[in-house]
PDB file of C-alpha atoms in Angstrom:
ATOM      1  CA  MET A   1       2.748   4.140 -15.900  1.00  0.00           C
ATOM      2  CA  LYS A   2       0.246   1.057 -15.977  1.00  0.00           C
ATOM      3  CA  THR A   3      -2.978   1.398 -14.976  1.00  0.00           C
ATOM      4  CA  PHE A   4      -6.075  -0.590 -14.007  1.00  0.00           C
ATOM      5  CA  THR A   5      -9.761  -0.003 -12.802  1.00  0.00           C
ATOM      6  CA  LEU A   6      -9.595  -0.996  -9.301  1.00  0.00           C
ATOM      7  CA  PRO A   7     -12.373  -4.159  -9.070  1.00  0.00           C
ATOM      8  CA  ALA A   8     -15.584  -3.067  -7.627  1.00  0.00           C
ATOM      9  CA  THR A   9     -15.248   0.690  -8.696  1.00  0.00           C
ATOM     10  CA  ASP A  10     -14.879   3.278 -11.371  1.00  0.00           C
ATOM     11  CA  LEU A  11     -11.266   4.028 -10.052  1.00  0.00           C
ATOM     12  CA  VAL A  12      -8.692   3.840 -12.747  1.00  0.00           C
ATOM     13  CA  VAL A  13      -5.478   3.691 -10.588  1.00  0.00           C
ATOM     14  CA  PRO A  14      -1.509   3.298 -11.489  1.00  0.00           C
ATOM     15  CA  ASN A  15       0.673  -0.074 -10.203  1.00  0.00           C
ATOM     16  CA  VAL A  16       2.849   2.556  -7.719  1.00  0.00           C
ATOM     17  CA  VAL A  17       1.057   4.600  -5.008  1.00  0.00           C
ATOM     18  CA  LEU A  18       2.840   7.917  -3.373  1.00  0.00           C
ATOM     19  CA  GLY A  19       2.958   7.436   0.623  1.00  0.00           C
ATOM     20  CA  LEU A  20       2.854  10.306   2.488  1.00  0.00           C
ATOM     21  CA  MET A  21       3.821   9.281   6.079  1.00  0.00           C
ATOM     22  CA  ARG A  22       6.943  11.116   6.252  1.00  0.00           C
ATOM     23  CA  ILE A  23       6.344  14.708   5.201  1.00  0.00           C
ATOM     24  CA  GLN A  24       5.161  16.541   8.138  1.00  0.00           C
ATOM     25  CA  ASP A  25       8.426  18.430   8.344  1.00  0.00           C
ATOM     26  CA  LYS A  26       8.648  19.651   4.762  1.00  0.00           C
ATOM     27  CA  THR A  27       8.262  22.990   3.048  1.00  0.00           C
ATOM     28  CA  ASP A  28       5.529  23.639   0.817  1.00  0.00           C
ATOM     29  CA  ASP A  29       8.295  23.670  -1.626  1.00  0.00           C
ATOM     30  CA  GLU A  30       9.456  20.105  -0.851  1.00  0.00           C
ATOM     31  CA  VAL A  31       5.908  18.592  -0.879  1.00  0.00           C
ATOM     32  CA  ARG A  32       4.626  20.102  -4.267  1.00  0.00           C
ATOM     33  CA  THR A  33       7.793  19.359  -5.720  1.00  0.00           C
ATOM     34  CA  LEU A  34       7.733  15.426  -4.372  1.00  0.00           C
ATOM     35  CA  VAL A  35       3.641  15.193  -5.674  1.00  0.00           C
ATOM     36  CA  ARG A  36       4.690  16.743  -9.043  1.00  0.00           C
ATOM     37  CA  THR A  37       7.358  14.273  -9.650  1.00  0.00           C
ATOM     38  CA  ALA A  38       5.403  11.734  -8.918  1.00  0.00           C
ATOM     39  CA  ARG A  39       2.745  13.207 -11.191  1.00  0.00           C
ATOM     40  CA  ASP A  40       4.724  13.793 -14.050  1.00  0.00           C
ATOM     41  CA  ALA A  41       5.932   9.634 -13.399  1.00  0.00           C
ATOM     42  CA  GLY A  42       2.128   9.046 -13.967  1.00  0.00           C
ATOM     43  CA  ILE A  43       1.788   8.526 -10.486  1.00  0.00           C
ATOM     44  CA  THR A  44      -2.079  10.168  -9.408  1.00  0.00           C
ATOM     45  CA  PHE A  45      -2.936   7.740  -6.229  1.00  0.00           C
ATOM     46  CA  LEU A  46      -1.919   9.374  -2.920  1.00  0.00           C
ATOM     47  CA  ASP A  47      -1.720   7.030   0.342  1.00  0.00           C
ATOM     48  CA  HIS A  48      -2.303   9.155   3.543  1.00  0.00           C
ATOM     49  CA  ALA A  49      -3.460   8.086   7.415  1.00  0.00           C
ATOM     50  CA  ASP A  50      -4.636   9.860   9.766  1.00  0.00           C
ATOM     51  CA  VAL A  51      -2.409   8.962  12.427  1.00  0.00           C
ATOM     52  CA  TYR A  52       0.670   9.760   9.634  1.00  0.00           C
ATOM     53  CA  GLY A  53       2.625  12.802  11.367  1.00  0.00           C
ATOM     54  CA  THR A  54       3.870  14.359  14.840  1.00  0.00           C
ATOM     55  CA  ASP A  55      -0.396  15.123  15.703  1.00  0.00           C
ATOM     56  CA  LEU A  56      -2.899  13.714  14.418  1.00  0.00           C
ATOM     57  CA  HIS A  57      -4.031  14.310  10.918  1.00  0.00           C
ATOM     58  CA  GLY A  58      -0.618  16.282  10.664  1.00  0.00           C
ATOM     59  CA  CYS A  59       0.694  14.835   7.065  1.00  0.00           C
ATOM     60  CA  GLU A  60      -2.812  15.275   6.019  1.00  0.00           C
ATOM     61  CA  ARG A  61      -2.735  18.592   6.696  1.00  0.00           C
ATOM     62  CA  ARG A  62       0.687  19.719   5.640  1.00  0.00           C
ATOM     63  CA  PHE A  63      -0.093  17.825   1.997  1.00  0.00           C
ATOM     64  CA  ALA A  64      -3.299  20.161   1.862  1.00  0.00           C
ATOM     65  CA  GLU A  65      -1.494  23.297   3.068  1.00  0.00           C
ATOM     66  CA  ALA A  66       1.119  22.998   0.504  1.00  0.00           C
ATOM     67  CA  LEU A  67      -0.863  21.680  -2.489  1.00  0.00           C
ATOM     68  CA  ASP A  68      -4.123  23.498  -2.017  1.00  0.00           C
ATOM     69  CA  LEU A  69      -5.959  21.731  -4.508  1.00  0.00           C
ATOM     70  CA  SER A  70      -8.871  23.595  -6.461  1.00  0.00           C
ATOM     71  CA  ALA A  71     -12.174  21.069  -7.057  1.00  0.00           C
ATOM     72  CA  ALA A  72     -11.238  20.480 -10.476  1.00  0.00           C
ATOM     73  CA  GLU A  73      -7.538  19.297  -9.207  1.00  0.00           C
ATOM     74  CA  ARG A  74      -9.159  17.464  -6.840  1.00  0.00           C
ATOM     75  CA  THR A  75     -10.492  15.153  -9.160  1.00  0.00           C
ATOM     76  CA  GLU A  76      -7.387  14.605 -10.660  1.00  0.00           C
ATOM     77  CA  TRP A  77      -5.968  12.466  -7.656  1.00  0.00           C
ATOM     78  CA  VAL A  78      -7.014   8.919  -6.282  1.00  0.00           C
ATOM     79  CA  ILE A  79      -6.694  10.069  -2.498  1.00  0.00           C
ATOM     80  CA  GLN A  80      -6.728   7.028   0.089  1.00  0.00           C
ATOM     81  CA  SER A  81      -6.361   7.500   3.798  1.00  0.00           C
ATOM     82  CA  LYS A  82      -6.670   5.126   6.801  1.00  0.00           C
ATOM     83  CA  ALA A  83      -8.256   4.875  10.194  1.00  0.00           C
ATOM     84  CA  GLY A  84      -8.264   2.749  13.399  1.00  0.00           C
ATOM     85  CA  ILE A  85      -4.718   3.049  15.288  1.00  0.00           C
ATOM     86  CA  VAL A  86      -5.039   5.398  18.439  1.00  0.00           C
ATOM     87  CA  ARG A  87      -1.229   5.660  18.990  1.00  0.00           C
ATOM     88  CA  GLU A  88      -1.839   6.620  22.706  1.00  0.00           C
ATOM     89  CA  GLY A  89      -4.234   4.060  23.616  1.00  0.00           C
ATOM     90  CA  PRO A  90      -6.332   2.086  23.131  1.00  0.00           C
ATOM     91  CA  TYR A  91      -4.216   0.976  20.308  1.00  0.00           C
ATOM     92  CA  PHE A  92      -7.096   0.105  17.610  1.00  0.00           C
ATOM     93  CA  ASP A  93     -10.575   1.484  17.579  1.00  0.00           C
ATOM     94  CA  TYR A  94     -12.455   0.073  15.134  1.00  0.00           C
ATOM     95  CA  SER A  95     -15.941   1.486  16.678  1.00  0.00           C
ATOM     96  CA  TYR A  96     -18.533   3.808  14.361  1.00  0.00           C
ATOM     97  CA  GLU A  97     -17.958   6.878  16.621  1.00  0.00           C
ATOM     98  CA  HIS A  98     -13.999   6.514  16.078  1.00  0.00           C
ATOM     99  CA  LEU A  99     -14.345   5.390  12.039  1.00  0.00           C
ATOM    100  CA  VAL A 100     -16.795   8.581  11.415  1.00  0.00           C
ATOM    101  CA  ALA A 101     -14.681  10.701  13.382  1.00  0.00           C
ATOM    102  CA  SER A 102     -11.173   9.820  12.017  1.00  0.00           C
ATOM    103  CA  VAL A 103     -12.839  10.312   8.815  1.00  0.00           C
ATOM    104  CA  GLU A 104     -14.260  13.710   9.295  1.00  0.00           C
ATOM    105  CA  GLY A 105     -10.873  14.507  10.714  1.00  0.00           C
ATOM    106  CA  SER A 106      -9.215  13.704   7.281  1.00  0.00           C
ATOM    107  CA  LEU A 107     -11.544  15.152   4.987  1.00  0.00           C
ATOM    108  CA  ASP A 108     -11.005  18.585   7.066  1.00  0.00           C
ATOM    109  CA  ALA A 109      -7.416  17.959   7.349  1.00  0.00           C
ATOM    110  CA  LEU A 110      -7.447  17.203   3.332  1.00  0.00           C
ATOM    111  CA  ARG A 111      -9.464  19.725   2.300  1.00  0.00           C
ATOM    112  CA  THR A 112     -11.785  17.424   0.385  1.00  0.00           C
ATOM    113  CA  ASP A 113     -15.331  16.452   0.499  1.00  0.00           C
ATOM    114  CA  TYR A 114     -14.713  12.831  -0.091  1.00  0.00           C
ATOM    115  CA  LEU A 115     -11.920   9.941   0.453  1.00  0.00           C
ATOM    116  CA  ASP A 116     -11.524   8.104  -2.729  1.00  0.00           C
ATOM    117  CA  ILE A 117     -10.866   4.863  -0.385  1.00  0.00           C
ATOM    118  CA  LEU A 118     -10.694   4.180   3.010  1.00  0.00           C
ATOM    119  CA  LEU A 119      -9.163   1.890   4.729  1.00  0.00           C
ATOM    120  CA  LEU A 120      -8.917  -0.011   8.028  1.00  0.00           C
ATOM    121  CA  HIS A 121      -5.274   0.246   9.424  1.00  0.00           C
ATOM    122  CA  ARG A 122      -4.204  -3.235  11.116  1.00  0.00           C
ATOM    123  CA  PRO A 123      -6.509  -5.646  12.151  1.00  0.00           C
ATOM    124  CA  ASP A 124      -8.529  -4.717  15.777  1.00  0.00           C
ATOM    125  CA  ALA A 125      -8.390  -7.819  18.053  1.00  0.00           C
ATOM    126  CA  LEU A 126     -11.831  -6.160  19.711  1.00  0.00           C
ATOM    127  CA  VAL A 127     -13.208  -5.534  15.946  1.00  0.00           C
ATOM    128  CA  GLU A 128     -17.547  -5.315  16.102  1.00  0.00           C
ATOM    129  CA  PRO A 129     -17.911  -6.026  12.708  1.00  0.00           C
ATOM    130  CA  GLU A 130     -21.641  -4.527  13.109  1.00  0.00           C
ATOM    131  CA  GLU A 131     -20.349  -1.433  14.196  1.00  0.00           C
ATOM    132  CA  VAL A 132     -17.791  -0.947  11.116  1.00  0.00           C
ATOM    133  CA  ALA A 133     -20.368  -2.258   8.595  1.00  0.00           C
ATOM    134  CA  ARG A 134     -22.581   0.811   9.715  1.00  0.00           C
ATOM    135  CA  ALA A 135     -19.757   3.322   9.792  1.00  0.00           C
ATOM    136  CA  PHE A 136     -19.228   2.487   5.931  1.00  0.00           C
ATOM    137  CA  ALA A 137     -22.811   2.189   5.117  1.00  0.00           C
ATOM    138  CA  ASP A 138     -22.972   5.852   6.446  1.00  0.00           C
ATOM    139  CA  LEU A 139     -19.988   7.619   4.969  1.00  0.00           C
ATOM    140  CA  HIS A 140     -20.681   5.740   1.857  1.00  0.00           C
ATOM    141  CA  ALA A 141     -24.381   7.268   1.432  1.00  0.00           C
ATOM    142  CA  ALA A 142     -23.082  10.376   2.213  1.00  0.00           C
ATOM    143  CA  GLY A 143     -21.025  10.830  -0.283  1.00  0.00           C
ATOM    144  CA  LYS A 144     -17.710  11.092   2.206  1.00  0.00           C
ATOM    145  CA  VAL A 145     -15.828   7.659   0.892  1.00  0.00           C
ATOM    146  CA  ARG A 146     -16.369   5.961  -2.167  1.00  0.00           C
ATOM    147  CA  ALA A 147     -14.648   2.702  -1.526  1.00  0.00           C
ATOM    148  CA  PHE A 148     -13.645   0.801   1.330  1.00  0.00           C
ATOM    149  CA  GLY A 149     -10.567  -1.415   1.690  1.00  0.00           C
ATOM    150  CA  VAL A 150      -8.118  -2.828   5.067  1.00  0.00           C
ATOM    151  CA  SER A 151      -4.397  -3.061   5.576  1.00  0.00           C
ATOM    152  CA  ASN A 152      -2.666  -6.194   6.761  1.00  0.00           C
ATOM    153  CA  HIS A 153      -5.872  -8.551   7.139  1.00  0.00           C
ATOM    154  CA  THR A 154      -5.583 -11.847   7.162  1.00  0.00           C
ATOM    155  CA  PRO A 155      -8.422 -14.057   4.493  1.00  0.00           C
ATOM    156  CA  GLY A 156     -10.361 -14.986   8.115  1.00  0.00           C
ATOM    157  CA  GLN A 157     -10.574 -11.454   9.111  1.00  0.00           C
ATOM    158  CA  ILE A 158     -11.416 -10.279   6.089  1.00  0.00           C
ATOM    159  CA  GLU A 159     -14.363 -13.239   5.833  1.00  0.00           C
ATOM    160  CA  LEU A 160     -15.411 -11.617   9.215  1.00  0.00           C
ATOM    161  CA  LEU A 161     -15.872  -8.486   7.900  1.00  0.00           C
ATOM    162  CA  ARG A 162     -17.646  -9.344   4.397  1.00  0.00           C
ATOM    163  CA  ARG A 163     -20.470 -11.049   6.635  1.00  0.00           C
ATOM    164  CA  TYR A 164     -21.422  -7.969   7.035  1.00  0.00           C
ATOM    165  CA  VAL A 165     -20.367  -5.020   5.105  1.00  0.00           C
ATOM    166  CA  GLU A 166     -22.460  -3.911   2.327  1.00  0.00           C
ATOM    167  CA  GLN A 167     -19.572  -2.404   0.347  1.00  0.00           C
ATOM    168  CA  PRO A 168     -17.406  -4.882  -1.538  1.00  0.00           C
ATOM    169  CA  ILE A 169     -13.402  -4.805   0.417  1.00  0.00           C
ATOM    170  CA  VAL A 170     -11.122  -3.356  -2.563  1.00  0.00           C
ATOM    171  CA  ALA A 171      -7.843  -2.922  -1.175  1.00  0.00           C
ATOM    172  CA  ASN A 172      -5.645  -4.950   1.465  1.00  0.00           C
ATOM    173  CA  GLN A 173      -2.215  -3.238   2.228  1.00  0.00           C
ATOM    174  CA  LEU A 174       0.349  -6.314   3.110  1.00  0.00           C
ATOM    175  CA  GLN A 175       4.205  -5.440   3.533  1.00  0.00           C
ATOM    176  CA  LEU A 176       5.754  -7.195   0.695  1.00  0.00           C
ATOM    177  CA  SER A 177       9.313  -6.551  -1.243  1.00  0.00           C
ATOM    178  CA  ILE A 178      11.698  -9.031  -2.407  1.00  0.00           C
ATOM    179  CA  THR A 179      13.458  -9.966   0.541  1.00  0.00           C
ATOM    180  CA  HIS A 180      10.103  -9.436   3.054  1.00  0.00           C
ATOM    181  CA  ALA A 181       8.166 -11.959   0.678  1.00  0.00           C
ATOM    182  CA  PRO A 182       6.249 -14.758   2.636  1.00  0.00           C
ATOM    183  CA  ILE A 183       2.965 -14.067   1.012  1.00  0.00           C
ATOM    184  CA  VAL A 184       4.523 -15.066  -2.379  1.00  0.00           C
ATOM    185  CA  ALA A 185       7.242 -17.811  -0.846  1.00  0.00           C
ATOM    186  CA  GLN A 186       5.533 -19.621   1.089  1.00  0.00           C
ATOM    187  CA  GLY A 187       3.533 -21.298  -2.116  1.00  0.00           C
ATOM    188  CA  VAL A 188       6.644 -21.779  -3.664  1.00  0.00           C
ATOM    189  CA  ALA A 189       7.501 -24.052  -1.419  1.00  0.00           C
ATOM    190  CA  SER A 190       4.682 -25.445   0.055  1.00  0.00           C
ATOM    191  CA  ASN A 191       4.417 -29.005   1.684  1.00  0.00           C
ATOM    192  CA  MET A 192       8.388 -28.926   2.078  1.00  0.00           C
ATOM    193  CA  GLN A 193       9.305 -30.662   5.246  1.00  0.00           C
ATOM    194  CA  GLY A 194      11.117 -28.755   7.623  1.00  0.00           C
ATOM    195  CA  LEU A 195      11.689 -25.663   5.234  1.00  0.00           C
ATOM    196  CA  ASP A 196      10.765 -22.227   7.054  1.00  0.00           C
ATOM    197  CA  GLN A 197       9.259 -21.188   3.656  1.00  0.00           C
ATOM    198  CA  SER A 198       7.170 -23.763   3.781  1.00  0.00           C
ATOM    199  CA  ILE A 199       5.216 -22.899   6.608  1.00  0.00           C
ATOM    200  CA  SER A 200       2.279 -20.502   6.275  1.00  0.00           C
ATOM    201  CA  ARG A 201       1.693 -17.441   8.135  1.00  0.00           C
ATOM    202  CA  ASP A 202      -1.141 -15.655   6.639  1.00  0.00           C
ATOM    203  CA  SER A 203      -3.399 -18.476   5.544  1.00  0.00           C
ATOM    204  CA  GLY A 204      -2.790 -17.645   1.727  1.00  0.00           C
ATOM    205  CA  ILE A 205      -3.772 -14.183   1.618  1.00  0.00           C
ATOM    206  CA  LEU A 206      -2.488 -13.590  -1.511  1.00  0.00           C
ATOM    207  CA  ASP A 207      -4.232 -16.201  -3.337  1.00  0.00           C
ATOM    208  CA  TYR A 208      -7.087 -14.841  -1.166  1.00  0.00           C
ATOM    209  CA  CYS A 209      -7.396 -11.311  -2.413  1.00  0.00           C
ATOM    210  CA  ARG A 210      -6.592 -12.867  -5.988  1.00  0.00           C
ATOM    211  CA  LEU A 211      -9.739 -14.595  -5.800  1.00  0.00           C
ATOM    212  CA  HIS A 212     -11.806 -12.266  -4.315  1.00  0.00           C
ATOM    213  CA  ASP A 213     -10.691  -9.376  -6.559  1.00  0.00           C
ATOM    214  CA  ILE A 214      -9.273  -7.599  -3.773  1.00  0.00           C
ATOM    215  CA  THR A 215      -5.980  -5.290  -4.573  1.00  0.00           C
ATOM    216  CA  VAL A 216      -2.788  -5.819  -2.929  1.00  0.00           C
ATOM    217  CA  GLN A 217      -1.106  -2.986  -2.155  1.00  0.00           C
ATOM    218  CA  ALA A 218       2.808  -3.358  -0.996  1.00  0.00           C
ATOM    219  CA  TRP A 219       4.352  -1.167   1.760  1.00  0.00           C
ATOM    220  CA  SER A 220       8.036  -1.621   2.717  1.00  0.00           C
ATOM    221  CA  PRO A 221       8.804  -2.364  -1.018  1.00  0.00           C
ATOM    222  CA  PHE A 222      12.208  -1.737  -0.044  1.00  0.00           C
ATOM    223  CA  GLN A 223      12.190  -2.624   3.203  1.00  0.00           C
ATOM    224  CA  ALA A 224      14.663  -5.779   3.928  1.00  0.00           C
ATOM    225  CA  GLY A 225      12.209  -6.970   6.802  1.00  0.00           C
ATOM    226  CA  PHE A 226      10.325  -4.806   9.494  1.00  0.00           C
ATOM    227  CA  PHE A 227      11.798  -1.002   9.309  1.00  0.00           C
ATOM    228  CA  THR A 228      15.720  -3.046   9.426  1.00  0.00           C
ATOM    229  CA  GLY A 229      16.736  -0.832   6.506  1.00  0.00           C
ATOM    230  CA  VAL A 230      16.333  -1.056   3.066  1.00  0.00           C
ATOM    231  CA  PHE A 231      18.032  -3.812   0.967  1.00  0.00           C
ATOM    232  CA  LEU A 232      18.908  -1.820  -2.367  1.00  0.00           C
ATOM    233  CA  GLY A 233      22.692  -1.108  -1.949  1.00  0.00           C
ATOM    234  CA  SER A 234      23.344  -3.147   1.282  1.00  0.00           C
ATOM    235  CA  GLU A 235      26.122  -5.198   2.562  1.00  0.00           C
ATOM    236  CA  LYS A 236      24.046  -7.739   3.912  1.00  0.00           C
ATOM    237  CA  TYR A 237      22.428  -8.912   0.215  1.00  0.00           C
ATOM    238  CA  PRO A 238      25.408  -8.678  -2.005  1.00  0.00           C
ATOM    239  CA  GLU A 239      24.144 -11.175  -4.045  1.00  0.00           C
ATOM    240  CA  LEU A 240      20.950  -9.963  -4.548  1.00  0.00           C
ATOM    241  CA  ASN A 241      22.273  -6.373  -5.122  1.00  0.00           C
ATOM    242  CA  ALA A 242      24.494  -7.741  -7.721  1.00  0.00           C
ATOM    243  CA  VAL A 243      21.298  -9.353  -9.822  1.00  0.00           C
ATOM    244  CA  ILE A 244      19.593  -6.038  -9.534  1.00  0.00           C
ATOM    245  CA  ASP A 245      22.575  -4.136 -10.425  1.00  0.00           C
ATOM    246  CA  ARG A 246      23.145  -6.037 -13.582  1.00  0.00           C
ATOM    247  CA  LEU A 247      19.410  -6.091 -14.694  1.00  0.00           C
ATOM    248  CA  ALA A 248      19.310  -2.180 -14.029  1.00  0.00           C
ATOM    249  CA  ALA A 249      21.917  -2.089 -16.755  1.00  0.00           C
ATOM    250  CA  ARG A 250      20.339  -4.353 -18.968  1.00  0.00           C
ATOM    251  CA  TYR A 251      16.917  -2.529 -19.072  1.00  0.00           C
ATOM    252  CA  ASP A 252      18.177   0.874 -18.159  1.00  0.00           C
ATOM    253  CA  VAL A 253      16.722   2.119 -15.255  1.00  0.00           C
ATOM    254  CA  PRO A 254      17.783   2.810 -11.683  1.00  0.00           C
ATOM    255  CA  PRO A 255      17.848  -0.180  -9.234  1.00  0.00           C
ATOM    256  CA  ILE A 256      15.521   1.039  -7.281  1.00  0.00           C
ATOM    257  CA  ALA A 257      12.917   0.067 -10.616  1.00  0.00           C
ATOM    258  CA  ILE A 258      14.150  -3.219 -10.382  1.00  0.00           C
ATOM    259  CA  ALA A 259      12.669  -3.941  -6.629  1.00  0.00           C
ATOM    260  CA  THR A 260       9.853  -2.071  -8.003  1.00  0.00           C
ATOM    261  CA  ALA A 261       9.347  -4.460 -11.368  1.00  0.00           C
ATOM    262  CA  TRP A 262       9.981  -7.402  -9.043  1.00  0.00           C
ATOM    263  CA  ILE A 263       6.535  -6.712  -7.322  1.00  0.00           C
ATOM    264  CA  THR A 264       4.515  -5.123 -10.595  1.00  0.00           C
ATOM    265  CA  ARG A 265       5.532  -8.403 -12.605  1.00  0.00           C
ATOM    266  CA  HIS A 266       3.353 -10.542 -10.721  1.00  0.00           C
ATOM    267  CA  PRO A 267      -0.140 -11.542 -12.550  1.00  0.00           C
ATOM    268  CA  ALA A 268      -1.759 -10.588  -9.418  1.00  0.00           C
ATOM    269  CA  ARG A 269      -1.766  -6.368 -10.596  1.00  0.00           C
ATOM    270  CA  MET A 270      -0.690  -5.276  -6.965  1.00  0.00           C
ATOM    271  CA  GLN A 271       0.308  -1.783  -6.538  1.00  0.00           C
ATOM    272  CA  VAL A 272       3.770  -0.594  -5.115  1.00  0.00           C
ATOM    273  CA  VAL A 273       3.239   1.797  -1.916  1.00  0.00           C
ATOM    274  CA  LEU A 274       6.469   3.993  -2.169  1.00  0.00           C
ATOM    275  CA  GLY A 275       6.886   5.988   1.295  1.00  0.00           C
ATOM    276  CA  THR A 276      10.220   7.760  -0.098  1.00  0.00           C
ATOM    277  CA  THR A 277      10.027  11.219   0.328  1.00  0.00           C
ATOM    278  CA  SER A 278      13.225  11.913  -2.582  1.00  0.00           C
ATOM    279  CA  PRO A 279      11.795  12.993  -5.890  1.00  0.00           C
ATOM    280  CA  GLU A 280      14.534  11.077  -7.536  1.00  0.00           C
ATOM    281  CA  ARG A 281      13.921   7.658  -6.166  1.00  0.00           C
ATOM    282  CA  VAL A 282       9.890   8.411  -6.783  1.00  0.00           C
ATOM    283  CA  ALA A 283      10.809   8.967 -10.347  1.00  0.00           C
ATOM    284  CA  GLY A 284      13.099   5.862 -10.479  1.00  0.00           C
ATOM    285  CA  ALA A 285      10.796   3.984  -8.233  1.00  0.00           C
ATOM    286  CA  ALA A 286       8.078   4.341 -11.069  1.00  0.00           C
ATOM    287  CA  LEU A 287       9.921   3.455 -13.805  1.00  0.00           C
ATOM    288  CA  GLY A 288       9.548   0.012 -12.722  1.00  0.00           C
ATOM    289  CA  SER A 289       6.189   0.173 -13.592  1.00  0.00           C
ATOM    290  CA  GLU A 290       6.976  -0.682 -17.298  1.00  0.00           C
ATOM    291  CA  VAL A 291      10.048  -2.813 -17.068  1.00  0.00           C
ATOM    292  CA  PRO A 292       9.065  -6.468 -18.443  1.00  0.00           C
ATOM    293  CA  LEU A 293      10.767  -8.940 -15.999  1.00  0.00           C
ATOM    294  CA  THR A 294      10.904 -12.415 -17.688  1.00  0.00           C
ATOM    295  CA  ARG A 295      10.046 -15.357 -15.499  1.00  0.00           C
ATOM    296  CA  ALA A 296      13.793 -16.153 -15.437  1.00  0.00           C
ATOM    297  CA  GLU A 297      14.957 -12.768 -14.481  1.00  0.00           C
ATOM    298  CA  TRP A 298      11.857 -12.763 -11.557  1.00  0.00           C
ATOM    299  CA  TYR A 299      13.087 -16.324  -9.894  1.00  0.00           C
ATOM    300  CA  GLU A 300      16.447 -15.134 -10.226  1.00  0.00           C
ATOM    301  CA  LEU A 301      15.921 -12.182  -8.172  1.00  0.00           C
ATOM    302  CA  PHE A 302      13.679 -14.199  -5.582  1.00  0.00           C
ATOM    303  CA  ARG A 303      16.969 -16.801  -5.508  1.00  0.00           C
ATOM    304  CA  ALA A 304      19.365 -14.241  -4.714  1.00  0.00           C
ATOM    305  CA  ALA A 305      16.969 -12.890  -2.070  1.00  0.00           C
ATOM    306  CA  GLY A 306      17.694 -16.257  -0.242  1.00  0.00           C
ATOM    307  CA  TYR A 307      14.599 -18.409  -1.035  1.00  0.00           C
ATOM    308  CA  THR A 308      14.162 -21.756  -1.938  1.00  0.00           C
ATOM    309  CA  VAL A 309      12.916 -22.703  -5.296  1.00  0.00           C
ATOM    310  CA  PRO A 310      12.643 -26.436  -5.384  1.00  0.00           C
TER     311      PRO A 310
END
């Protein structure tokens, strides 16, 4: 498993992350098997959120109940959580009180004294950056959060935060897969009149993150679109799956590893966030971190997914 030091922190992180958004109804043994499989594959980064689960902090609590990490074991993991979504309304809340309360709730549910990283979970149209800055400052000073980031934010939204927030923004969690890759595809087809792919929908967020040492965390890396089902093995993507299967055979890995490798091959050193609860799929996806796709293979996958390469 390839690792790197997260910019502006001393955190050494792998480029594959285990997301734990679907473990609420899993047994202790199932959760332990999932996490230990990830660890055996070199994954030491866990992604949580306060809203994951049937109740608030549900998946965080389920994780802690199943693993019951000792203080020494806790240091072996990078644990990230997210805050800001209020499911029953008002939908988003980046107030000082809400962010601090959410972190306190996550710490209690996870049975830990600190989060390695806290992300703002989707943009809040009513954000008051001074409130966010105060929350980040107090959480950091108290040792409750080591680093901060965002999720699904645009360059302008991040710039607004950076004007007030003292701590570096170290990560931005964005949807990305071979078939859902506008953050990559637009630049390839820039200035091509009449081509939908050339339209910028994100103000150049990928290049912005690279320029400012913000690690992109790719969520839904195997989803065809916005929760429309996976593209792997789908009859809707015969050409793409034919290429994936051929490359999987060439590199002697499962197809899911090729889907991972397409993201980790990018020089932006992005992280792939796995949302599966299947230990087999976790282990298979992790293998993609070491697959050295050539430029020709990367672009062949890109074109087979339906994108234009001028």
